[in-house]
Coordinates of C-alpha atoms and ligand atoms in Angstrom, one line a residue:
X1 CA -0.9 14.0 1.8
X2 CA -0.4 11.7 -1.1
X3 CA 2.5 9.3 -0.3
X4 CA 2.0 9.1 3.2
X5 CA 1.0 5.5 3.4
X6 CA 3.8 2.8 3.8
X7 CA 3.4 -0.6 2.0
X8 CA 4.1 -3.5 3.1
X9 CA 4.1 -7.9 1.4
X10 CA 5.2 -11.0 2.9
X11 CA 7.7 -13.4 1.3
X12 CA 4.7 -15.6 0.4
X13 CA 3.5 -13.5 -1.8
X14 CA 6.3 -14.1 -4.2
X15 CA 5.7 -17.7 -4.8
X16 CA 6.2 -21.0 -7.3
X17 CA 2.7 -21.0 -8.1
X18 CA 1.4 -24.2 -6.6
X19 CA -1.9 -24.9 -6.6
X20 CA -3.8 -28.3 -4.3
X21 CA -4.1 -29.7 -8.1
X22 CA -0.6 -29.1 -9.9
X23 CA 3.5 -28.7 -9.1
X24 CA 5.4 -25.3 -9.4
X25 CA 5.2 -23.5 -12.3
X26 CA 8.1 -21.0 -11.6
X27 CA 11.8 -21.4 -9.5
X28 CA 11.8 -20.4 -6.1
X29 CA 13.9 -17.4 -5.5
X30 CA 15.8 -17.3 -2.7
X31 CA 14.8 -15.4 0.7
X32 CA 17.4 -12.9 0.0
X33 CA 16.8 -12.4 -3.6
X34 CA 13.0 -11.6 -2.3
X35 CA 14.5 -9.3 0.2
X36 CA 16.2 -7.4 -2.7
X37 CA 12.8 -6.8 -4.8
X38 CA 11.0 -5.0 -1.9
X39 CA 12.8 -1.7 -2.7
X40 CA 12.4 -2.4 -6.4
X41 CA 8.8 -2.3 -6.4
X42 CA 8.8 0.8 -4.3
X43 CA 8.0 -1.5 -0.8
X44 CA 9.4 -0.8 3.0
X45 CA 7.5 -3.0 4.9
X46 CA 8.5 -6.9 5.3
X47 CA 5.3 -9.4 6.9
X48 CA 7.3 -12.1 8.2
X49 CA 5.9 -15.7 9.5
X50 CA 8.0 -17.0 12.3
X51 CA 9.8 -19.6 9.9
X52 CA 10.1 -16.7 7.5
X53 CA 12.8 -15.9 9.5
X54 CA 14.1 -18.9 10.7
X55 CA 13.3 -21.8 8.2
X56 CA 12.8 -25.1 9.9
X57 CA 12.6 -23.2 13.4
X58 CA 11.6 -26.7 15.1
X59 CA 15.1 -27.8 14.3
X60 CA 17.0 -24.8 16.3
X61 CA 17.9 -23.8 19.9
X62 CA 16.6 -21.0 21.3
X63 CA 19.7 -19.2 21.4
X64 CA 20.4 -20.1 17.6
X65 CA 16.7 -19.2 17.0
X66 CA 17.4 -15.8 18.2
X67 CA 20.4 -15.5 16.8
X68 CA 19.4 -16.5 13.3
X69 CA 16.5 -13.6 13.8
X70 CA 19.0 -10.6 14.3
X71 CA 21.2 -11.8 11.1
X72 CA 17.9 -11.1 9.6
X73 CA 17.5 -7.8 11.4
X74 CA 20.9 -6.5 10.0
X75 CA 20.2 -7.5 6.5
X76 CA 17.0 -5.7 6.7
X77 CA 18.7 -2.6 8.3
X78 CA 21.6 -2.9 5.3
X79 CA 18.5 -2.9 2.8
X80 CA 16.7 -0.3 4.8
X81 CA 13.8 -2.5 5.1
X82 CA 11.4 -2.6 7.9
X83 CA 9.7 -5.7 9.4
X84 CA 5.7 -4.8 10.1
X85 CA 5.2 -8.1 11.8
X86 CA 5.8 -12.2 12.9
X87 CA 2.8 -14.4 12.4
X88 CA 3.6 -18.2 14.0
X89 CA 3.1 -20.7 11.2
X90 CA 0.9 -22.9 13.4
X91 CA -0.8 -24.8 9.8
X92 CA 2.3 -26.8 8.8
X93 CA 3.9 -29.0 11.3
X94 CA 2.0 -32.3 12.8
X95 CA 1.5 -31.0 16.3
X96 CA -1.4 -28.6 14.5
X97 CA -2.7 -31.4 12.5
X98 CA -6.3 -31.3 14.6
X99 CA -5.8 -27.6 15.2
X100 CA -3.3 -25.8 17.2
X101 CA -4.2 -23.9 20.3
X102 CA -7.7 -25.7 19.9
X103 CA -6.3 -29.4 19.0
X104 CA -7.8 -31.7 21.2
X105 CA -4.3 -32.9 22.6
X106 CA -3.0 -30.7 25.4
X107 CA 0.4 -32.0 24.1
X108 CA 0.1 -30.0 20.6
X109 CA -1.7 -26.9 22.6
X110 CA 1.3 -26.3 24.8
X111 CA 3.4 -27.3 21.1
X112 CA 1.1 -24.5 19.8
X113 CA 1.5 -21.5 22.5
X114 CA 5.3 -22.3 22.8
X115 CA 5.7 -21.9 19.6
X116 CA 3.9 -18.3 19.6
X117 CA 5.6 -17.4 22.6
X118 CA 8.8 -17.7 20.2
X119 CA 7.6 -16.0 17.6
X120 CA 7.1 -13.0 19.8
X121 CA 11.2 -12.9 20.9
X122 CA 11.1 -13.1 17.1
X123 CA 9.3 -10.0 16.3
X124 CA 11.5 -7.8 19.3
X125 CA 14.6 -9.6 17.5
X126 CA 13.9 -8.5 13.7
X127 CA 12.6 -5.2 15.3
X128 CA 8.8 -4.4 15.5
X129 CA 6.0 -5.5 18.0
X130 CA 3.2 -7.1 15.7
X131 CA 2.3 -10.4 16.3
X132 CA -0.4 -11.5 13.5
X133 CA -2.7 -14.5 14.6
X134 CA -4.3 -16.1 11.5
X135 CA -5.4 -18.9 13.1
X136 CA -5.7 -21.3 10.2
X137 CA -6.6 -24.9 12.0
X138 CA -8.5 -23.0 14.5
X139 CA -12.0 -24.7 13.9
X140 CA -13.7 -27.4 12.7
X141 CA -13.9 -30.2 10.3
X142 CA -16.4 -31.9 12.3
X143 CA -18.7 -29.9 14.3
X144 CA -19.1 -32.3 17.2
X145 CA -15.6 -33.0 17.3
X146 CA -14.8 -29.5 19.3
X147 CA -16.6 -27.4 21.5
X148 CA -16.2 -24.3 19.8
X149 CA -16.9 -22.2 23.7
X150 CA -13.9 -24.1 24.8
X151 CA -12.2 -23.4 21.7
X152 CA -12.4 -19.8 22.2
X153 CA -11.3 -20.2 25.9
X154 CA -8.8 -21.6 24.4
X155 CA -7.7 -18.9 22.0
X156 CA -7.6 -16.1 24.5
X157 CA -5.8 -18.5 26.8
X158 CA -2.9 -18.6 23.7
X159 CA -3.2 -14.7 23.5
X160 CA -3.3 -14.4 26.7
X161 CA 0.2 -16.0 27.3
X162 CA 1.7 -14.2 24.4
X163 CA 0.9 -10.7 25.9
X164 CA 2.1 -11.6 29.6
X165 CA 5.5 -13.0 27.8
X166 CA 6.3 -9.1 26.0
X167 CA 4.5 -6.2 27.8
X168 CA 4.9 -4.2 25.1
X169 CA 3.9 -6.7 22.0
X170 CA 0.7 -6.6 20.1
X171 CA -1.6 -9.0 18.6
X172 CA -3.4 -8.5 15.7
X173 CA -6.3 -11.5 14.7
X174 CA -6.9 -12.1 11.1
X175 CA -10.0 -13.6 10.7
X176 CA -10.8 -15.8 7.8
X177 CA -13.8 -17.9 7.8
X178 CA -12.9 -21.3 5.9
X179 CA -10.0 -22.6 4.3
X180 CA -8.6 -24.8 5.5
X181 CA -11.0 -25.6 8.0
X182 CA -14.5 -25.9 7.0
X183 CA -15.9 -23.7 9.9
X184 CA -13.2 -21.1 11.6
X185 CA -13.8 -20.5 15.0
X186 CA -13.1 -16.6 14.5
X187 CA -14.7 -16.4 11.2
X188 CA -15.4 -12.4 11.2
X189 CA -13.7 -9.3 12.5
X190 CA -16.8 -9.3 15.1
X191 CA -16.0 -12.1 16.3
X192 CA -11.8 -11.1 16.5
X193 CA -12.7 -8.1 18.1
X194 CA -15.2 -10.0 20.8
X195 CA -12.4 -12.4 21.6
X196 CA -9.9 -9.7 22.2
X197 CA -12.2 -8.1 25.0
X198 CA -11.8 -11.6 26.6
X199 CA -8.0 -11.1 26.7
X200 CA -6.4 -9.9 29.9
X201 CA -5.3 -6.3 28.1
X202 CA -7.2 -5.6 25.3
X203 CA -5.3 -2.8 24.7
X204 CA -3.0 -4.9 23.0
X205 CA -5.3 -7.3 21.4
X206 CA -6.5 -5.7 18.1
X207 CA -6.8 -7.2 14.0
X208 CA -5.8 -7.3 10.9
X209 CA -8.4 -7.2 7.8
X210 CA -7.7 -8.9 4.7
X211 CA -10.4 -8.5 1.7
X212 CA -10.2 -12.3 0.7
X213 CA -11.4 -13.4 3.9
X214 CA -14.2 -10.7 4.4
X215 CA -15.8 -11.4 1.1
X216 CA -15.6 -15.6 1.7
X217 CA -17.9 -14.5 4.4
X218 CA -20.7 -12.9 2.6
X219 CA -19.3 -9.7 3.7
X220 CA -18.2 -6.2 2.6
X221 CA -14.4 -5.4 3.2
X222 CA -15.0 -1.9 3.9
X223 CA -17.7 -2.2 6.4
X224 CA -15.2 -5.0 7.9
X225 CA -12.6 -2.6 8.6
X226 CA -14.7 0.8 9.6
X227 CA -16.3 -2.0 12.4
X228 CA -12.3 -2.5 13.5
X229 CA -11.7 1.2 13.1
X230 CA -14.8 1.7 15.2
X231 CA -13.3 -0.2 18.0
X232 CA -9.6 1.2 17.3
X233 CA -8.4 -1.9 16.4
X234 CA -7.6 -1.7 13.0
X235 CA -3.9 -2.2 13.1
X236 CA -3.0 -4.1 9.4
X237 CA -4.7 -4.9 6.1
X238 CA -4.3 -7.4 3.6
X239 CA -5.2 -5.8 0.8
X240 CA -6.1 -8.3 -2.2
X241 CA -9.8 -9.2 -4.1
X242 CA -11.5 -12.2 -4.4
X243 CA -13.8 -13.3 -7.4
X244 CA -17.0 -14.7 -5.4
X245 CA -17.3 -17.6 -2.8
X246 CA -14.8 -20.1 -3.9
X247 CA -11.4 -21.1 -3.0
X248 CA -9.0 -18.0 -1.3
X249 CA -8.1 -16.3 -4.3
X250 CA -5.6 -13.8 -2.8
X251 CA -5.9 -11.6 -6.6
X252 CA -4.7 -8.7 -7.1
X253 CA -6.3 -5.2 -5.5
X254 CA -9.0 -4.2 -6.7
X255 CA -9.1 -6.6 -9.9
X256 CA -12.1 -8.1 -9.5
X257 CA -14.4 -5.2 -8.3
X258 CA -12.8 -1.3 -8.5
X259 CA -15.9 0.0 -6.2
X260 CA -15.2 -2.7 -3.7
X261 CA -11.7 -1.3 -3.9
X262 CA -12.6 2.5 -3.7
X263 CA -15.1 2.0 -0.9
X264 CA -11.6 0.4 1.5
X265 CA -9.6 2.7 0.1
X266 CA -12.4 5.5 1.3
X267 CA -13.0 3.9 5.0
X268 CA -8.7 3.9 5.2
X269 CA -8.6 7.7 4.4
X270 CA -11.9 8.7 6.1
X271 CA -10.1 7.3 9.4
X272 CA -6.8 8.5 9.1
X273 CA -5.7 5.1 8.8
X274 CA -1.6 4.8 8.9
X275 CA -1.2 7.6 10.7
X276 CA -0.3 5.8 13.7
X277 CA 2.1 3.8 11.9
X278 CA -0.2 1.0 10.3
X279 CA 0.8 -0.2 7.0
X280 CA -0.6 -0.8 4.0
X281 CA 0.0 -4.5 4.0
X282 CA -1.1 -6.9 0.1
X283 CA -1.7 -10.4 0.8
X284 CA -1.6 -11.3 -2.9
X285 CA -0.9 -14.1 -5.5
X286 CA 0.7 -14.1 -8.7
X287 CA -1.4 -16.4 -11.7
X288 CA -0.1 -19.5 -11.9
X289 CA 0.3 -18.7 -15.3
X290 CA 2.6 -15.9 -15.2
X291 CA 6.4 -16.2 -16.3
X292 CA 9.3 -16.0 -13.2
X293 CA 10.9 -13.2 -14.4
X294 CA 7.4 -10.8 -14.3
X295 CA 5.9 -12.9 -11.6
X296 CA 6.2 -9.0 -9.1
X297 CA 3.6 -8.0 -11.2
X298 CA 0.6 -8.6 -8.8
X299 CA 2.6 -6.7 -6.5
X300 CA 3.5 -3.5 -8.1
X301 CA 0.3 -3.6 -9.4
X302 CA -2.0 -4.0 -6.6
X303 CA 0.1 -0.8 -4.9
X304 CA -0.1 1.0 -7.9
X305 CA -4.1 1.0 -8.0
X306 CA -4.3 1.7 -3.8
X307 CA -2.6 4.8 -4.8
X308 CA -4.9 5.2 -7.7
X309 CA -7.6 5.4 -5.9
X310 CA -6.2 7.7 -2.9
X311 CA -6.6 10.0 -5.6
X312 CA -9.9 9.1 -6.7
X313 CA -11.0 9.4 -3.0
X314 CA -9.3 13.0 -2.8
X315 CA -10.7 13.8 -5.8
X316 CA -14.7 12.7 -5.2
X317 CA -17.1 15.5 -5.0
X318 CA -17.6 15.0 -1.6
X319 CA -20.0 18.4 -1.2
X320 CA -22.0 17.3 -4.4
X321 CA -22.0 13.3 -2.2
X322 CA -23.6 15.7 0.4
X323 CA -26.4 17.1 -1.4
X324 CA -27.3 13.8 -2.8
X325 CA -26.9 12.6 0.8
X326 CA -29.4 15.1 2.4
X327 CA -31.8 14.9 -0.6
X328 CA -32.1 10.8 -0.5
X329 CA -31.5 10.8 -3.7
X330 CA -28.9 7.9 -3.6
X331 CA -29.3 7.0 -7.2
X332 CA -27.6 10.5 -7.6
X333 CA -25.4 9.5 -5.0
X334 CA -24.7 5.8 -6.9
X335 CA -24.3 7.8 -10.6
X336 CA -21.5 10.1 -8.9
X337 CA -19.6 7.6 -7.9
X338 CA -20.1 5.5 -11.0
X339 CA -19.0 8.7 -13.3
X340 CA -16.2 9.7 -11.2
X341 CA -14.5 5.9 -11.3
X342 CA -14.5 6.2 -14.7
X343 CA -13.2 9.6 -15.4
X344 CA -15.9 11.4 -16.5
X345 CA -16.6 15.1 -15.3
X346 CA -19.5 16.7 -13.7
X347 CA -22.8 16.4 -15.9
Ligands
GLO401 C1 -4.3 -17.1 4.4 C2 -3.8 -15.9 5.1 C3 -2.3 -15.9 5.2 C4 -1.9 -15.0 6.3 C5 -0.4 -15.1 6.6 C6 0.1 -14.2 7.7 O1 -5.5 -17.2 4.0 O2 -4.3 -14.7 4.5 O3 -1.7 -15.6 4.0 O4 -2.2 -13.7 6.0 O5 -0.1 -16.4 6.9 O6 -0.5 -14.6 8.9
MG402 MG1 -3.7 -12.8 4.8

């Protein structure tokens, strides 16, 4: 049914436009002001990071922590806004300097899971019961300076502690293979999904796909998520494209390649995905070179062409797919689908 799927952006992706080689371009806008746009742009969801919610989290009690988290839980119930999920900002703060659950110093591991464990209350304070793992630091600069089996011990150790804290919370793993780190120790959803069977309850150990990340690794976001889907674990997408192996673009959906696009929008529908209450998360950038007041572009944008595309899906030839299908002919097969993204009717 068109307008069943919920979307969902993080904070993040309304940003100053920094890049590693130049200052901002654009003011910040304050966290409420952000708050306020989601509805604009036709948005319910909110992705949060731990300090999202609390900003310099390090600094608080626990008791302010938590109580900082449900102010933000009545402004989001007062904007009728819905948070989707907390992911603990393990990247920024010195402690995760060589790596966080997999730093070398037991001192900045225990840093590192206490920190998670936090960002779980977090999540039951601002209301939902996602945690999102992208484990940034998690690998290796240096390949001899780790042992990437003890790594991974390591990780599901982390996890491990998060889901014994909240019985009812969920993790969701976003792997990404580089960036920051040269070599990521969970590079691929394979390897997410493998590392969640090593958790005491997979059940509650599942991942989140972002497009970026899948294509950095040589690999098709589509068949990424159907492998997730395969193994019921696809529980959040961030949805974005990614111009060839370079830096982590984050562009806009669907901008660089509108197949790419169709073929993840296809896999979603094919597999009823949202109807268990997963959203349709962007994790997307605004050009450094836009202007501050139509830097939401990216944004409306990238949900405007999902929906786009739902149509497009509901709208493919599916029987004539079929035929093509049974006959091998996939050059028919590749024509149809050519034809149909760009409008044109049956031959
Ligand atoms: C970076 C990641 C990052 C995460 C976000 C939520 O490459 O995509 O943006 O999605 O921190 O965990
Ligand atoms: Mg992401």
């Amino acid at each position: 049914m068109p307008g069943k799927y919920r979307f969902s952006f993080g904070p993040w992706n309304i940003h100053e436009g920094a890049d590693p080689f130049g200052p901002p371009v654009r003011e910040s806008f304050a966290f409420d002001e952000k708050l306020k746009v989601y509805k604009q742009l036709g948005f319910q969801g909110v992705q949060f990071h731990d300090d999202d919610v609390v900003p310099s989290i390090d600094r608080y009690s626990h008791t302010d922590v938590l109580k900082k988290a449900r102010e933000v839980k009545r402004r989001l119930d007062e904007l009728e806004l819905v948070a989707e999920f907390v992911a603990p900002r393990l990247w920024e703060d010195a402690r995760t300097t060589d790596g966080a659950y997999t730093s070398n110093d037991s001192r900045d591991r225990d840093y590192a899971i206490e920190r998670s464990v936090r960002a779980v209350e977090i999540a039951r304070e601002v209301g939902c019961d996602r945690i999102v793992l992208w484990l940034a630091r998690e690998g290796s600069y240096l390949r001899e300076a780790k042992d990437p089996a003890r790594a991974l011990s390591q990780i599901v150790e982390a996890i491990n502690r998060m889901l014994a804290a909240d019985r009812g919370i969920r993790i969701l793993i976003e792997p990404k293979p580089n960036e920051p780190m040269d070599q990521a120790f969970l590079p691929t959803m394979g390897h997410a999904i493998a590392a969640a069977y090593l958790t005491d309850d997979p059940t509650r150990v599942g991942a989140l796909m972002e497009s970026a990340h899948a294509i950095l690794a040589g690999l098709d976001p589509s068949d990424e998520m159907a492998f997730a889907l395969g193994h019921r674990k696809l529980w959040g997408v961030h949805l974005n494209d990614q111009n060839g192996l370079k830096y982590d673009q984050d562009k806009a959906f669907g901008s660089v390649d509108l197949r790419r696009a169709f073929d993840q929008v296809r896999v979603l529908e094919r597999h009823n995905y949202g109807q268990a209450g997963e959203w349709v998360g962007l994790d997307v950038k605004a050009m450094r070179t836009q202007r501050r007041d139509v830097s939401f572009a990216h944004l409306k944008h990238s949900k405007e062409t999902f929906e786009l595309l739902v149509e497009k899906v509901r709208t493919f030839d599916e029987p004539a797919a079929q035929r093509s299908i049974a006959e091998r002919n996939y050059e028919e097969l590749d024509q149809l689908i050519l034809r149909h993204l760009l409008g044109l009717r049956e031959r």
